[in-house]
Amino acid sequence: MSYKLNKLLSRIFFKLILLCLALTFINMISFKSMKFMAVIQPVFIALAVIWVSVPLAISAAILYPRACKHFKMKSWRLVVEIRRYYNLTPINRFILYVGSLALMFSFLSQFLFGGNSLFLTGFSFLVMSTSFAIDIYNRSIYIFKKIWSGLLGKTIVALLAALSFVITNYLARRWIYITTDLDPKFFSEFTNIVSIFFTPLSYLILVSLFSLVIVIPEFIGITLMSLLSPIKDNFLRNKFKRLANLSVRMRTGKRIEKLTSSELVLLNSRVLFFRVFSSPIFVCLIFYTFSWASSITGSFWYTTARLGLVNYYYHAEGTSPISKMRYYSYDGEKISTAIFNGSRWEFFTFNNK
């Protein structure tokens, strides 16, 4: 039917185009009317456009059902991928619910009964942070699996590792300059050793920052969804029941009539807010942990790095390996002196003239 219609319309408009050409030719030979030319020209252009457009329009009409079907399939696949990406494992979901419940009891104890719920609050923060850490880990694994499957993903991961080494190398060179007041080029081997040693830590920090960045869009979106959830649910349930059922199917992968009572309870548990709230809790806990670890081990690493620098480059005068003063000759005429002050090594520079 479509083929016959296409052929019929194309033949009709093609004959009309030939008729316009014939009339134009007759007018140019016999009448030479400018008014006729002014009328026939737009008619000819319109017929030519319609003649070309008819097959395109019929083809678009033929392809429309296939395109819609393909679009629906792609959309549902995207929904499935998004659901897998945001899906919580049963263990992670249980941990999140326990932390949320502990947080609610903490608020209840503090605001209603005036009790000191510091332990319960800390416990809830720790549990919710653990849930968020597991969630971020699973999502990062999901993203990196998708990225690693292609050449571009492998390139991005390699560039991320290279960036980690560059950052670590820069920090090592900066520390050497501040500590010894010398150009880091005189300590290139030590700089490379420190850079290689701390590159995995730098890589881990960059990946952690990336993991926190991927939460920002959903933090905004889920917060808005949580705030508008009562209005949205009532509006959809009352006005657009089919759309509400579609929303449930997109979130769970099942029709609402096929959900069990337990699944319905989990669906209406309002846990989205706590899942979003666990993100800033996790960030605050990470910063607190880093500051606490830095206050405890910062001086140790600082002293150890100075000791390693002295043992690698500086030498004592005479035969005794134990000395509170050691020297390092660099750049031909200059000497750097390391003096042990009882707790750490201090560095001084003198000219050998």
mmCIF file of C-alpha atoms in Angstrom:
data_model
loop_
_atom_site.group_PDB
_atom_site.id
_atom_site.type_symbol
_atom_site.label_atom_id
_atom_site.label_comp_id
_atom_site.label_asym_id
_atom_site.label_seq_id
_atom_site.Cartn_x
_atom_site.Cartn_y
_atom_site.Cartn_z
ATOM 1 C CA MET A 1 0.000 0.000 0.000
ATOM 2 C CA SER A 2 2.740 2.443 0.928
ATOM 3 C CA TYR A 3 4.732 1.569 -2.162
ATOM 4 C CA LYS A 4 1.740 2.081 -4.461
ATOM 5 C CA LEU A 5 0.852 5.385 -2.795
ATOM 6 C CA ASN A 6 4.432 6.576 -3.076
ATOM 7 C CA LYS A 7 4.596 5.597 -6.722
ATOM 8 C CA LEU A 8 1.230 7.210 -7.523
ATOM 9 C CA LEU A 9 1.977 10.526 -5.827
ATOM 10 C CA SER A 10 5.467 10.706 -7.285
ATOM 11 C CA ARG A 11 4.084 10.105 -10.768
ATOM 12 C CA ILE A 12 1.378 12.770 -10.329
ATOM 13 C CA PHE A 13 3.755 15.470 -9.099
ATOM 14 C CA PHE A 14 6.356 14.558 -11.700
ATOM 15 C CA LYS A 15 3.776 15.020 -14.460
ATOM 16 C CA LEU A 16 2.751 18.358 -12.958
ATOM 17 C CA ILE A 17 6.395 19.435 -12.985
ATOM 18 C CA LEU A 18 6.678 18.448 -16.649
ATOM 19 C CA LEU A 19 3.492 20.409 -17.354
ATOM 20 C CA CYS A 20 4.967 23.499 -15.685
ATOM 21 C CA LEU A 21 8.111 23.149 -17.764
ATOM 22 C CA ALA A 22 6.052 22.804 -20.938
ATOM 23 C CA LEU A 23 3.929 25.858 -20.130
ATOM 24 C CA THR A 24 7.042 27.831 -19.311
ATOM 25 C CA PHE A 25 8.623 26.845 -22.626
ATOM 26 C CA ILE A 26 5.469 27.837 -24.567
ATOM 27 C CA ASN A 27 5.302 31.163 -22.747
ATOM 28 C CA MET A 28 8.936 31.939 -23.499
ATOM 29 C CA ILE A 29 8.411 31.272 -27.226
ATOM 30 C CA SER A 30 4.950 32.709 -27.845
ATOM 31 C CA PHE A 31 3.544 34.974 -25.144
ATOM 32 C CA LYS A 32 6.623 36.101 -23.193
ATOM 33 C CA SER A 33 4.419 37.148 -20.275
ATOM 34 C CA MET A 34 6.283 38.260 -17.172
ATOM 35 C CA LYS A 35 3.188 37.850 -15.015
ATOM 36 C CA PHE A 36 2.915 34.220 -16.044
ATOM 37 C CA MET A 37 6.586 33.690 -15.194
ATOM 38 C CA ALA A 38 6.079 35.305 -11.797
ATOM 39 C CA VAL A 39 3.229 32.866 -11.082
ATOM 40 C CA ILE A 40 4.697 29.699 -12.583
ATOM 41 C CA GLN A 41 8.066 29.997 -10.844
ATOM 42 C CA PRO A 42 6.833 29.503 -7.230
ATOM 43 C CA VAL A 43 4.410 26.824 -8.449
ATOM 44 C CA PHE A 44 7.282 24.945 -10.071
ATOM 45 C CA ILE A 45 9.443 25.208 -6.933
ATOM 46 C CA ALA A 46 6.564 24.045 -4.726
ATOM 47 C CA LEU A 47 5.862 21.054 -6.967
ATOM 48 C CA ALA A 48 9.545 20.110 -7.035
ATOM 49 C CA VAL A 49 9.778 20.291 -3.243
ATOM 50 C CA ILE A 50 6.606 18.230 -2.825
ATOM 51 C CA TRP A 51 7.840 15.680 -5.377
ATOM 52 C CA VAL A 52 11.041 15.184 -3.378
ATOM 53 C CA SER A 53 9.287 15.311 -0.003
ATOM 54 C CA VAL A 54 6.584 12.732 -0.727
ATOM 55 C CA PRO A 55 8.932 9.694 -0.584
ATOM 56 C CA LEU A 56 10.609 11.142 2.485
ATOM 57 C CA ALA A 57 7.293 11.643 4.273
ATOM 58 C CA ILE A 58 6.063 8.142 3.420
ATOM 59 C CA SER A 59 9.407 6.650 4.493
ATOM 60 C CA ALA A 60 9.258 8.563 7.781
ATOM 61 C CA ALA A 61 5.731 7.259 8.359
ATOM 62 C CA ILE A 62 6.943 3.712 7.698
ATOM 63 C CA LEU A 63 9.937 4.074 10.026
ATOM 64 C CA TYR A 64 8.003 5.786 12.839
ATOM 65 C CA PRO A 65 6.699 2.576 14.511
ATOM 66 C CA ARG A 66 10.136 0.969 14.303
ATOM 67 C CA ALA A 67 11.800 4.089 15.676
ATOM 68 C CA CYS A 68 9.309 4.261 18.551
ATOM 69 C CA LYS A 69 9.873 0.608 19.372
ATOM 70 C CA HIS A 70 13.639 1.047 19.234
ATOM 71 C CA PHE A 71 13.417 4.191 21.378
ATOM 72 C CA LYS A 72 11.319 2.387 23.975
ATOM 73 C CA MET A 73 13.788 -0.504 24.069
ATOM 74 C CA LYS A 74 16.738 1.848 24.474
ATOM 75 C CA SER A 75 14.879 3.848 27.118
ATOM 76 C CA TRP A 76 14.044 0.752 29.129
ATOM 77 C CA ARG A 77 17.619 -0.467 28.852
ATOM 78 C CA LEU A 78 18.761 2.906 30.138
ATOM 79 C CA VAL A 79 16.268 2.667 32.997
ATOM 80 C CA VAL A 80 17.568 -0.807 33.834
ATOM 81 C CA GLU A 81 21.171 0.435 33.804
ATOM 82 C CA ILE A 82 20.281 3.387 36.023
ATOM 83 C CA ARG A 83 18.410 1.083 38.395
ATOM 84 C CA ARG A 84 21.426 -1.219 38.569
ATOM 85 C CA TYR A 85 23.680 1.768 39.170
ATOM 86 C CA TYR A 86 21.597 3.102 42.060
ATOM 87 C CA ASN A 87 20.577 -0.271 43.425
ATOM 88 C CA LEU A 88 21.511 -1.044 47.017
ATOM 89 C CA THR A 89 22.590 -4.511 48.006
ATOM 90 C CA PRO A 90 20.537 -6.160 50.780
ATOM 91 C CA ILE A 91 23.422 -5.761 53.241
ATOM 92 C CA ASN A 92 23.934 -2.115 52.342
ATOM 93 C CA ARG A 93 20.208 -1.424 52.532
ATOM 94 C CA PHE A 94 20.041 -3.045 55.979
ATOM 95 C CA ILE A 95 23.013 -0.992 57.205
ATOM 96 C CA LEU A 96 21.407 2.204 55.899
ATOM 97 C CA TYR A 97 18.110 1.419 57.626
ATOM 98 C CA VAL A 98 19.864 0.646 60.914
ATOM 99 C CA GLY A 99 21.818 3.904 60.753
ATOM 100 C CA SER A 100 18.707 5.889 59.863
ATOM 101 C CA LEU A 101 16.765 4.291 62.700
ATOM 102 C CA ALA A 102 19.578 5.054 65.152
ATOM 103 C CA LEU A 103 19.632 8.665 63.959
ATOM 104 C CA MET A 104 15.885 8.994 64.500
ATOM 105 C CA PHE A 105 16.156 7.576 68.021
ATOM 106 C CA SER A 106 19.034 9.954 68.674
ATOM 107 C CA PHE A 107 16.926 12.957 67.662
ATOM 108 C CA LEU A 108 14.013 11.657 69.699
ATOM 109 C CA SER A 109 16.174 11.230 72.776
ATOM 110 C CA GLN A 110 17.810 14.628 72.413
ATOM 111 C CA PHE A 111 14.849 16.854 71.583
ATOM 112 C CA LEU A 112 12.017 15.149 73.446
ATOM 113 C CA PHE A 113 13.709 13.743 76.522
ATOM 114 C CA GLY A 114 16.744 16.017 76.726
ATOM 115 C CA GLY A 115 19.107 13.084 77.050
ATOM 116 C CA ASN A 116 22.723 13.015 76.002
ATOM 117 C CA SER A 117 22.700 10.893 72.856
ATOM 118 C CA LEU A 118 26.273 11.513 71.732
ATOM 119 C CA PHE A 119 27.089 7.816 71.552
ATOM 120 C CA LEU A 120 23.929 6.990 69.616
ATOM 121 C CA THR A 121 24.511 9.904 67.232
ATOM 122 C CA GLY A 122 28.095 8.848 66.632
ATOM 123 C CA PHE A 123 26.974 5.280 66.069
ATOM 124 C CA SER A 124 24.345 6.371 63.537
ATOM 125 C CA PHE A 125 26.856 8.569 61.699
ATOM 126 C CA LEU A 126 29.368 5.737 61.564
ATOM 127 C CA VAL A 127 26.804 3.239 60.288
ATOM 128 C CA MET A 128 25.403 5.640 57.666
ATOM 129 C CA SER A 129 28.934 6.510 56.530
ATOM 130 C CA THR A 130 29.668 2.812 56.180
ATOM 131 C CA SER A 131 26.553 2.416 54.061
ATOM 132 C CA PHE A 132 27.586 5.329 51.865
ATOM 133 C CA ALA A 133 31.126 3.969 51.517
ATOM 134 C CA ILE A 134 29.767 0.607 50.340
ATOM 135 C CA ASP A 135 27.387 2.380 47.981
ATOM 136 C CA ILE A 136 30.172 4.518 46.504
ATOM 137 C CA TYR A 137 32.426 1.486 46.172
ATOM 138 C CA ASN A 138 29.794 -0.483 44.253
ATOM 139 C CA ARG A 139 28.996 2.456 42.001
ATOM 140 C CA SER A 140 32.673 3.182 41.349
ATOM 141 C CA ILE A 141 33.215 -0.453 40.391
ATOM 142 C CA TYR A 142 30.215 -0.216 38.060
ATOM 143 C CA ILE A 143 31.520 2.969 36.431
ATOM 144 C CA PHE A 144 35.076 1.710 36.046
ATOM 145 C CA LYS A 145 33.853 -1.531 34.507
ATOM 146 C CA LYS A 146 31.980 0.498 31.920
ATOM 147 C CA ILE A 147 34.935 2.810 31.372
ATOM 148 C CA TRP A 148 37.568 0.064 31.263
ATOM 149 C CA SER A 149 35.735 -1.779 28.501
ATOM 150 C CA GLY A 150 36.756 0.859 25.943
ATOM 151 C CA LEU A 151 40.004 2.394 24.765
ATOM 152 C CA LEU A 152 38.946 5.826 25.977
ATOM 153 C CA GLY A 153 38.329 4.453 29.462
ATOM 154 C CA LYS A 154 41.752 2.818 29.604
ATOM 155 C CA THR A 155 43.279 6.103 28.474
ATOM 156 C CA ILE A 156 41.419 8.023 31.186
ATOM 157 C CA VAL A 157 42.554 5.590 33.880
ATOM 158 C CA ALA A 158 46.154 5.818 32.633
ATOM 159 C CA LEU A 159 45.986 9.620 32.605
ATOM 160 C CA LEU A 160 44.592 9.546 36.129
ATOM 161 C CA ALA A 161 47.548 7.433 37.255
ATOM 162 C CA ALA A 162 49.952 9.801 35.490
ATOM 163 C CA LEU A 163 48.278 12.776 37.149
ATOM 164 C CA SER A 164 48.682 11.074 40.526
ATOM 165 C CA PHE A 165 52.412 10.667 39.911
ATOM 166 C CA VAL A 166 52.759 14.285 38.761
ATOM 167 C CA ILE A 167 50.975 15.586 41.858
ATOM 168 C CA THR A 168 53.067 13.411 44.161
ATOM 169 C CA ASN A 169 56.281 14.421 42.408
ATOM 170 C CA TYR A 170 55.395 18.096 42.694
ATOM 171 C CA LEU A 171 54.617 17.780 46.399
ATOM 172 C CA ALA A 172 57.861 15.871 46.998
ATOM 173 C CA ARG A 173 59.913 18.511 45.192
ATOM 174 C CA ARG A 174 58.091 21.245 47.070
ATOM 175 C CA TRP A 175 58.790 19.553 50.414
ATOM 176 C CA ILE A 176 62.483 19.127 49.590
ATOM 177 C CA TYR A 177 62.791 22.795 48.660
ATOM 178 C CA ILE A 178 61.066 23.961 51.850
ATOM 179 C CA THR A 179 63.059 21.561 54.035
ATOM 180 C CA THR A 180 66.572 21.982 52.623
ATOM 181 C CA ASP A 181 66.241 25.355 50.856
ATOM 182 C CA LEU A 182 67.939 23.718 47.862
ATOM 183 C CA ASP A 183 66.908 23.006 44.313
ATOM 184 C CA PRO A 184 65.150 19.605 44.182
ATOM 185 C CA LYS A 185 67.270 18.643 41.165
ATOM 186 C CA PHE A 186 70.087 17.776 43.593
ATOM 187 C CA PHE A 187 67.821 15.142 45.189
ATOM 188 C CA SER A 188 66.266 13.641 42.068
ATOM 189 C CA GLU A 189 66.602 9.981 43.134
ATOM 190 C CA PHE A 190 64.983 10.613 46.501
ATOM 191 C CA THR A 191 62.210 12.614 44.813
ATOM 192 C CA ASN A 192 61.442 9.753 42.435
ATOM 193 C CA ILE A 193 61.415 7.191 45.255
ATOM 194 C CA VAL A 194 59.000 9.264 47.331
ATOM 195 C CA SER A 195 56.825 9.944 44.288
ATOM 196 C CA ILE A 196 56.548 6.264 43.398
ATOM 197 C CA PHE A 197 55.881 5.313 47.016
ATOM 198 C CA PHE A 198 53.035 7.799 47.483
ATOM 199 C CA THR A 199 51.515 7.603 43.993
ATOM 200 C CA PRO A 200 48.999 4.875 45.009
ATOM 201 C CA LEU A 201 47.827 7.080 47.886
ATOM 202 C CA SER A 202 47.443 10.040 45.541
ATOM 203 C CA TYR A 203 45.558 7.842 43.079
ATOM 204 C CA LEU A 204 43.253 6.668 45.858
ATOM 205 C CA ILE A 205 42.558 10.259 46.904
ATOM 206 C CA LEU A 206 41.741 11.278 43.321
ATOM 207 C CA VAL A 207 39.410 8.315 42.920
ATOM 208 C CA SER A 208 37.759 9.209 46.230
ATOM 209 C CA LEU A 209 37.237 12.783 45.065
ATOM 210 C CA PHE A 210 35.749 11.463 41.834
ATOM 211 C CA SER A 211 33.486 9.208 43.868
ATOM 212 C CA LEU A 212 32.244 12.202 45.823
ATOM 213 C CA VAL A 213 31.754 14.273 42.673
ATOM 214 C CA ILE A 214 29.456 11.678 41.101
ATOM 215 C CA VAL A 215 27.153 12.035 44.096
ATOM 216 C CA ILE A 216 26.517 15.763 43.576
ATOM 217 C CA PRO A 217 23.891 15.459 40.783
ATOM 218 C CA GLU A 218 21.925 12.808 42.615
ATOM 219 C CA PHE A 219 22.314 14.749 45.861
ATOM 220 C CA ILE A 220 20.465 17.651 44.266
ATOM 221 C CA GLY A 221 17.970 15.502 42.391
ATOM 222 C CA ILE A 222 17.084 13.117 45.189
ATOM 223 C CA THR A 223 16.786 16.001 47.651
ATOM 224 C CA LEU A 224 14.240 17.694 45.409
ATOM 225 C CA MET A 225 12.444 14.383 44.916
ATOM 226 C CA SER A 226 12.335 13.842 48.662
ATOM 227 C CA LEU A 227 10.957 17.316 49.309
ATOM 228 C CA LEU A 228 8.325 16.997 46.593
ATOM 229 C CA SER A 229 7.572 13.338 47.258
ATOM 230 C CA PRO A 230 4.253 13.823 49.133
ATOM 231 C CA ILE A 231 2.916 16.218 46.494
ATOM 232 C CA LYS A 232 4.190 14.037 43.681
ATOM 233 C CA ASP A 233 2.747 10.812 45.068
ATOM 234 C CA ASN A 234 -0.682 12.281 45.808
ATOM 235 C CA PHE A 235 -0.858 14.053 42.455
ATOM 236 C CA LEU A 236 0.181 11.014 40.457
ATOM 237 C CA ARG A 237 -1.982 8.643 42.449
ATOM 238 C CA ASN A 238 -5.086 10.777 42.045
ATOM 239 C CA LYS A 239 -4.669 12.209 38.551
ATOM 240 C CA PHE A 240 -2.337 9.920 36.623
ATOM 241 C CA LYS A 241 -2.591 6.415 37.996
ATOM 242 C CA ARG A 242 -0.891 4.836 34.983
ATOM 243 C CA LEU A 243 2.016 7.247 35.285
ATOM 244 C CA ALA A 244 2.347 6.392 38.972
ATOM 245 C CA ASN A 245 2.415 2.694 38.104
ATOM 246 C CA LEU A 246 5.067 3.403 35.477
ATOM 247 C CA SER A 247 7.158 5.217 38.082
ATOM 248 C CA VAL A 248 6.958 2.201 40.386
ATOM 249 C CA ARG A 249 7.931 -0.135 37.565
ATOM 250 C CA MET A 250 10.921 2.030 36.666
ATOM 251 C CA ARG A 251 12.146 2.003 40.266
ATOM 252 C CA THR A 252 11.548 -1.660 41.041
ATOM 253 C CA GLY A 253 11.440 -3.423 37.682
ATOM 254 C CA LYS A 254 8.038 -4.905 38.562
ATOM 255 C CA ARG A 255 4.436 -3.928 38.146
ATOM 256 C CA ILE A 256 2.831 -2.592 41.296
ATOM 257 C CA GLU A 257 0.339 -5.467 41.481
ATOM 258 C CA LYS A 258 3.217 -7.980 41.449
ATOM 259 C CA LEU A 259 5.022 -6.434 44.401
ATOM 260 C CA THR A 260 4.913 -8.293 47.679
ATOM 261 C CA SER A 261 3.886 -6.609 50.906
ATOM 262 C CA SER A 262 7.527 -6.418 52.007
ATOM 263 C CA GLU A 263 8.536 -4.771 48.736
ATOM 264 C CA LEU A 264 5.711 -2.254 49.088
ATOM 265 C CA VAL A 265 6.927 -1.371 52.576
ATOM 266 C CA LEU A 266 10.476 -0.880 51.289
ATOM 267 C CA LEU A 267 9.158 1.198 48.392
ATOM 268 C CA ASN A 268 7.354 3.584 50.750
ATOM 269 C CA SER A 269 10.028 3.688 53.460
ATOM 270 C CA ARG A 270 11.151 7.270 52.654
ATOM 271 C CA VAL A 271 14.783 6.240 52.911
ATOM 272 C CA LEU A 272 15.930 8.475 50.043
ATOM 273 C CA PHE A 273 16.554 11.381 52.395
ATOM 274 C CA PHE A 274 18.806 9.295 54.625
ATOM 275 C CA ARG A 275 20.675 7.953 51.610
ATOM 276 C CA VAL A 276 21.391 11.519 50.515
ATOM 277 C CA PHE A 277 22.133 12.668 54.052
ATOM 278 C CA SER A 278 24.760 9.935 54.433
ATOM 279 C CA SER A 279 26.917 11.683 51.810
ATOM 280 C CA PRO A 280 27.830 14.815 53.844
ATOM 281 C CA ILE A 281 28.149 12.638 56.951
ATOM 282 C CA PHE A 282 30.699 10.488 55.137
ATOM 283 C CA VAL A 283 32.627 13.550 53.913
ATOM 284 C CA CYS A 284 32.751 15.066 57.405
ATOM 285 C CA LEU A 285 33.878 11.749 58.856
ATOM 286 C CA ILE A 286 36.625 11.438 56.231
ATOM 287 C CA PHE A 287 37.917 14.945 56.972
ATOM 288 C CA TYR A 288 37.831 14.245 60.687
ATOM 289 C CA THR A 289 39.696 10.962 60.206
ATOM 290 C CA PHE A 290 42.358 12.596 58.037
ATOM 291 C CA SER A 291 42.858 15.447 60.493
ATOM 292 C CA TRP A 292 43.043 13.004 63.397
ATOM 293 C CA ALA A 293 45.517 10.759 61.585
ATOM 294 C CA SER A 294 47.568 13.770 60.509
ATOM 295 C CA SER A 295 47.775 15.081 64.062
ATOM 296 C CA ILE A 296 49.002 11.689 65.282
ATOM 297 C CA THR A 297 51.290 10.522 62.477
ATOM 298 C CA GLY A 298 52.184 13.804 60.760
ATOM 299 C CA SER A 299 55.329 14.416 62.798
ATOM 300 C CA PHE A 300 56.375 10.781 62.382
ATOM 301 C CA TRP A 301 56.260 10.920 58.580
ATOM 302 C CA TYR A 302 57.919 14.329 58.592
ATOM 303 C CA THR A 303 60.797 13.099 60.762
ATOM 304 C CA THR A 304 61.104 9.839 58.823
ATOM 305 C CA ALA A 305 61.345 11.687 55.510
ATOM 306 C CA ARG A 306 64.123 13.904 56.867
ATOM 307 C CA LEU A 307 65.958 10.843 58.189
ATOM 308 C CA GLY A 308 65.662 9.095 54.838
ATOM 309 C CA LEU A 309 66.976 12.163 53.031
ATOM 310 C CA VAL A 310 69.981 12.362 55.349
ATOM 311 C CA ASN A 311 70.807 8.655 55.106
ATOM 312 C CA TYR A 312 70.544 8.693 51.319
ATOM 313 C CA TYR A 313 72.687 11.755 50.528
ATOM 314 C CA TYR A 314 74.558 12.992 53.588
ATOM 315 C CA HIS A 315 77.731 11.467 55.047
ATOM 316 C CA ALA A 316 79.567 11.962 58.306
ATOM 317 C CA GLU A 317 83.165 13.083 58.604
ATOM 318 C CA GLY A 318 85.644 10.459 59.724
ATOM 319 C CA THR A 319 84.946 6.776 60.153
ATOM 320 C CA SER A 320 82.172 6.959 62.726
ATOM 321 C CA PRO A 321 78.765 6.301 61.126
ATOM 322 C CA ILE A 322 77.041 7.952 64.100
ATOM 323 C CA SER A 323 77.289 11.716 64.034
ATOM 324 C CA LYS A 324 75.088 14.676 64.768
ATOM 325 C CA MET A 325 76.469 16.511 61.734
ATOM 326 C CA ARG A 326 76.477 15.221 58.191
ATOM 327 C CA TYR A 327 77.435 16.815 54.912
ATOM 328 C CA TYR A 328 76.361 16.677 51.303
ATOM 329 C CA SER A 329 78.489 18.240 48.573
ATOM 330 C CA TYR A 330 76.479 19.448 45.619
ATOM 331 C CA ASP A 331 77.076 21.705 42.664
ATOM 332 C CA GLY A 332 80.850 21.427 43.046
ATOM 333 C CA GLU A 333 81.522 24.287 45.463
ATOM 334 C CA LYS A 334 78.602 24.135 47.874
ATOM 335 C CA ILE A 335 77.932 21.986 50.918
ATOM 336 C CA SER A 336 74.653 21.275 52.635
ATOM 337 C CA THR A 337 74.946 20.446 56.316
ATOM 338 C CA ALA A 338 72.437 18.375 58.273
ATOM 339 C CA ILE A 339 72.482 18.818 62.053
ATOM 340 C CA PHE A 340 70.545 16.567 64.415
ATOM 341 C CA ASN A 341 68.933 18.690 67.138
ATOM 342 C CA GLY A 342 67.808 15.790 69.280
ATOM 343 C CA SER A 343 64.443 15.175 67.622
ATOM 344 C CA ARG A 344 64.952 15.736 63.906
ATOM 345 C CA TRP A 345 67.502 16.791 61.306
ATOM 346 C CA GLU A 346 67.875 20.451 60.347
ATOM 347 C CA PHE A 347 69.506 21.546 57.092
ATOM 348 C CA PHE A 348 71.895 24.437 56.433
ATOM 349 C CA THR A 349 73.767 25.536 53.316
ATOM 350 C CA PHE A 350 77.357 26.840 53.169
ATOM 351 C CA ASN A 351 79.738 27.780 50.366
ATOM 352 C CA ASN A 352 82.940 25.737 50.180
ATOM 353 C CA LYS A 353 85.251 28.696 49.579
#
